[in-house]
Each structure stands twice: as structure tokens, then as C-alpha cells.
Amino acid sequence: LSDLKAESKKTAVKQKKRVEIELDELGDWRRTHYSSNLTPELDGQGCVVFGWIASIRHQGNITFLVIMDKDGLIQVTAKKDEVGEELYEKIQRLTPHTSIGVKGVLKAIPKAPNGVEVRPKEIKVLGYASVTPPIQLYARKLPSLDKRLEIRAVDLRRPAAQAIFKIRQEALKAIRAHLLKNGYQEVHTPKIISSATEGGAALFPLLYYDKEAFLTQSPQLYKEQLVMAFEKVFEIGPAFRAEQSRTLEHLSEFISVDVEEAYVDYRDVMNRLEAIVREVVEVVKSRCAKELATLQYEPTLPDTFKRFTYDEVLEILAEHGCKVEWGEDLSSAALAKLAELNPSYYFIIDWPTQCKPFYISQKKDDPKLSESFDLIFGSLEIASGGTRVSSRRVLEKRLKEKGLNPKSFAYHLKVFDYGMPPHAGFGLGFERFLMTLTGQKNIREVTYFPRDQRHLTP
Ligand code: ATP
Ligand code: MG
């Protein structure tokens, strides 16, 4: 019986699915205009446009299609007496999300997007949407993120998602431009590695021929090595962490913006990081005004990024009735309290050495403290950095203190015998930074295909 029920359910679903309509070939049709190229001055010109159908509205003997291409919206208006029986009939069978090509004539219409619409002469159905997704394009109330992630490619067609990923693109461009302009070399380091660099989050093991290897948590050791030859380097690439808890700000795979520089210390790279954040916020505000309006969000930028020492932070927290043991990381309650006082970007510097990884330099006058910093936005850590240990002897000692085996790092320690310069750097979580630029509370919203404990597909 249950088999029968399942079977009848299946047919019910099938029946709901629309009858496919025959697809046209792309053939020699090529786009003449993106939506962003359309202006009323083009009135009377011929065009070929492509996109997917964002909405269909019938009004008597007129059908209004709005199609969306990568840049925006195009209105297509089909009047029955103008387009003829056959084309009008074809248009009636179009469904939302179907990808089409439209060959026609442009007509200036003040009310249309970009002040111009297309009067179709021919339409090609190039990708037929046989089901309607459960995602309304402009709705405030959306299906759960999990549901949307199941058909993420379609979910990303929503204008709000388009806005987020346009900002992602502009932010990425601005970071890269800033670093290149300031003489940093873009590098690529291996993502398959032999040993851990960051404590805490676990590594993902994998089989590398007949050996055990891991996916990298951070390009830390390799970017340090590269300053020997290139002095100023950066990498924008994936980092993998087997995070054990499911939170709104942790992914198993994220994009890390890593910077490392020779002959400077942590204060210099903090200034660099602040300059990057400032420039990116300005760029996003000026180039993505439309997208920020769609998201109803305005990124903030304080006049100065305050720099609190860890000890000062503990005092401030104590004054507000929040006790943190010296040497502990800041709890989420402590960070929430700090966010009330500092809702935007600020640094916490000079962390206890015990809070930081083995490669972070201790302070000369007080080895309990380190030359380190975190950049925080409200309660969200977005970057960590510091002056690095550049002496082999000290690095070996620090490895042992952290319970790590210097033998596993022999390949790394070796190069320190060849004149490793003093250096400093940081790692910025790109998606976390994007959360601050787009006002998103869940890191998955700013990630194309998020990876976490529960999501390995799509
Ligand atoms: P957290 O304490 O928030 O787990 P962390 O201190 O372990 O972060 P770092 O090793 O300092 O992280 O990594 C540098 C930056 O990379 C962090 O400041 C953060 O912006 C980002 N980052 C770290 N882990 C993740 C993750 N699982 N998902 C997304 N971004 C991350
Ligand atoms: Mg950190």
C-alpha cells in the first residue's frame, strides 16, 4: 500500500510538472545589448537580447515579459495584433524562469526599466523552466536557507542575492587593486599540505598517493617563506577548517585574504589592513549604491579604528560586569558586550601569547604578551595578524610549547637558516568581511555554495 501511495504521489508531482515545450537552437543569434546598454536614445533600433523571465503579466491582448540578464531588467511588450497569432501563442506558453532570446525593435517608453522596451519579432525558448521554484524573487519572507540552498543556482537569481554577489565582486576587485597598487605580489600556495598551522579547528585529512595529507587551514607558513624572495605578498584563496560547531560565522571552506610583508611589524600591517577596509567600504558605497539600497543596508566606517589592548578590553568588560579570566579568549557574551560599545570596526591588540599560534612574536618587554591583533566588527572577528617569529631557535621553542613536533615542520624551519627577515602579516576572512559590507547575519548568504557540516552538495 505504501508503495502505491508513493507511486501515486510521484504521478501527482509529475502531473503538476508542465508539459515541456520544444526548445529552439541558439544558432547564430548573438546579443546586441545587455540591459545596462539600453537607453531611450536607441528608440527604433533592432536588437537581440537574452535573459530569464522574471515576470509575466497578461493584460487583454498584451503580454508584458520582464527578463533579467546579468546586469538588470528588460521589458518585452508583445501586442497580439503586432506580433501575430503564432508568436503570441508561443509567448502564452512561456513560464517564469525560462531562458529566452528576443529579437525585436527597441521603443522608448518612460515607464520601462532604462526607459526603453523591446517589441518582439521573434522569440527563442532556450531553456524551459518546467517547474516554478518556491522562491519569490522580491519577497521579504523567503523559504529557509536550507531549502534555498537545495537549488542555490536558482536562489542566486533573486535581486537581493544578485546585490550581495555584485558587492562581493566589487570588494574582491578593490582588495586586489589596493594590494597590487601598493607593490604586493599575488601568490598561490599549496592547498594540500603535510601538517597543521592553526590550533583549534581540525584539519580535513585526505589520501595523497600512499601518504596522509591535509587540506590547508591557512597559507601561513608558505606566505612567510615567500617574503624571503618577494618581500610583499598576498593570496586570495580557499582555506579549509573542520569546524566542530555550527555557527552563523563559520564555514568549512572559506576565502582567506592573506597578506605578509618583510621588514615591518604588526603596527604596519594593521595600518595596511585598516587602509584596505577603508578603501573597500568607500568603493562599495560608491559603486554599489543600487545594491546597498536593494539590501537596505549602509556600511559604516568609524573615523578611526580604535586600538584597545587586550588588558584594556578586560578592564572595560569588568566595568560592565563581564568577567574574563586573563589569558582566556573572549567569550561570545564578552564580544556581545564589546559590540554594544563599538558597533563598527576596531582592533584588539597585544593578546596573551597563549591565545595565539606558535608563529606569533612575543613582546620584547613582556613575553606573556604578543605582538598580535584581531580586527573586529561589533562582535565579529574578521581578521587576525601579528609580527611573526623570524628566528628558527625561537620558532622551535614555541612549537614545543604548543605541543607540536618540530620534526613535522623541518621543511619550514630549514629556510629560517638562510636569512629570514623580520616580517608581519594578517589573514582576513573574506566572507566575514562581506557580512559587514552587506549586513548579512549568516555567512552562508554571502557564499556561492557554502560548505559546512551539513552541506556537501550542491
Ligand atoms: P574564530 O575564532 O572566529 O573561529 P580564528 O581565530 O580561528 O576564528 P584565524 O585562524 O584567526 O581564525 O583566521 C583568520 C580569519 O579567517 C579570521 O579572523 C576569520 O575572519 C576567518 N575565519 C577563520 N575561520 C573561519 C571559518 N571557519 N569560516 C569563515 N571564516 C573563518
Ligand atoms: Mg583569529
PDB file of C-alpha atoms in Angstrom, residues 31 35 49-56 65-76 94-102 124-129 131-133 135-138 153-162:
ATOM      1  CA  ARG A  31      23.339  39.504 -28.076  1.00  0.00           C
ATOM      2  CA  SER A  35      20.155  45.631 -20.148  1.00  0.00           C
ATOM      3  CA  VAL A  49      18.583  40.359 -26.004  1.00  0.00           C
ATOM      4  CA  PHE A  50      18.821  37.307 -23.753  1.00  0.00           C
ATOM      5  CA  GLY A  51      17.764  36.566 -20.207  1.00  0.00           C
ATOM      6  CA  TRP A  52      15.426  34.603 -17.989  1.00  0.00           C
ATOM      7  CA  ILE A  53      11.827  35.557 -17.361  1.00  0.00           C
ATOM      8  CA  ALA A  54      11.441  37.362 -14.045  1.00  0.00           C
ATOM      9  CA  SER A  55       7.738  38.092 -14.542  1.00  0.00           C
ATOM     10  CA  ILE A  56       4.890  37.624 -16.978  1.00  0.00           C
ATOM     11  CA  LEU A  65       7.503  39.994 -20.028  1.00  0.00           C
ATOM     12  CA  VAL A  66      10.287  41.230 -17.828  1.00  0.00           C
ATOM     13  CA  ILE A  67      13.504  39.379 -18.445  1.00  0.00           C
ATOM     14  CA  MET A  68      16.631  39.612 -16.339  1.00  0.00           C
ATOM     15  CA  ASP A  69      20.126  39.454 -17.749  1.00  0.00           C
ATOM     16  CA  LYS A  70      23.346  39.657 -15.750  1.00  0.00           C
ATOM     17  CA  ASP A  71      23.064  43.432 -15.450  1.00  0.00           C
ATOM     18  CA  GLY A  72      19.388  44.032 -14.807  1.00  0.00           C
ATOM     19  CA  LEU A  73      15.874  44.069 -16.221  1.00  0.00           C
ATOM     20  CA  ILE A  74      14.497  44.392 -19.754  1.00  0.00           C
ATOM     21  CA  GLN A  75      10.813  44.821 -20.515  1.00  0.00           C
ATOM     22  CA  VAL A  76       9.422  42.980 -23.527  1.00  0.00           C
ATOM     23  CA  LEU A  94       6.286  30.840 -21.549  1.00  0.00           C
ATOM     24  CA  THR A  95       6.859  30.275 -17.848  1.00  0.00           C
ATOM     25  CA  PRO A  96       8.731  32.234 -15.171  1.00  0.00           C
ATOM     26  CA  HIS A  97      12.481  31.449 -15.055  1.00  0.00           C
ATOM     27  CA  THR A  98      12.529  30.200 -18.657  1.00  0.00           C
ATOM     28  CA  SER A  99      15.610  31.451 -20.522  1.00  0.00           C
ATOM     29  CA  ILE A 100      14.787  33.146 -23.794  1.00  0.00           C
ATOM     30  CA  GLY A 101      16.229  35.181 -26.620  1.00  0.00           C
ATOM     31  CA  VAL A 102      14.253  38.059 -28.077  1.00  0.00           C
ATOM     32  CA  LYS A 124      13.623  31.642 -28.984  1.00  0.00           C
ATOM     33  CA  VAL A 125      12.929  29.415 -25.994  1.00  0.00           C
ATOM     34  CA  LEU A 126      16.433  28.339 -24.978  1.00  0.00           C
ATOM     35  CA  GLY A 127      15.972  26.839 -21.508  1.00  0.00           C
ATOM     36  CA  TYR A 128      12.473  25.915 -20.440  1.00  0.00           C
ATOM     37  CA  ALA A 129      11.510  26.188 -16.754  1.00  0.00           C
ATOM     38  CA  VAL A 131       8.745  23.916 -12.574  1.00  0.00           C
ATOM     39  CA  THR A 132       8.286  27.139 -10.665  1.00  0.00           C
ATOM     40  CA  PRO A 133      10.789  27.462  -7.807  1.00  0.00           C
ATOM     41  CA  ILE A 135      11.315  31.264  -4.135  1.00  0.00           C
ATOM     42  CA  GLN A 136       9.614  34.550  -4.803  1.00  0.00           C
ATOM     43  CA  LEU A 137      12.083  36.945  -6.328  1.00  0.00           C
ATOM     44  CA  TYR A 138      11.174  40.055  -4.386  1.00  0.00           C
ATOM     45  CA  ALA A 153      21.768  28.415  -8.586  1.00  0.00           C
ATOM     46  CA  VAL A 154      18.133  29.498  -8.858  1.00  0.00           C
ATOM     47  CA  ASP A 155      18.145  31.189  -5.446  1.00  0.00           C
ATOM     48  CA  LEU A 156      21.041  33.336  -6.686  1.00  0.00           C
ATOM     49  CA  ARG A 157      18.708  34.834  -9.301  1.00  0.00           C
ATOM     50  CA  ARG A 158      16.946  36.801  -6.547  1.00  0.00           C
ATOM     51  CA  PRO A 159      17.721  40.516  -6.770  1.00  0.00           C
ATOM     52  CA  ALA A 160      18.887  40.530  -3.126  1.00  0.00           C
ATOM     53  CA  ALA A 161      21.344  37.714  -3.856  1.00  0.00           C
ATOM     54  CA  GLN A 162      22.443  39.454  -7.039  1.00  0.00           C
TER      55      GLN A 162
END
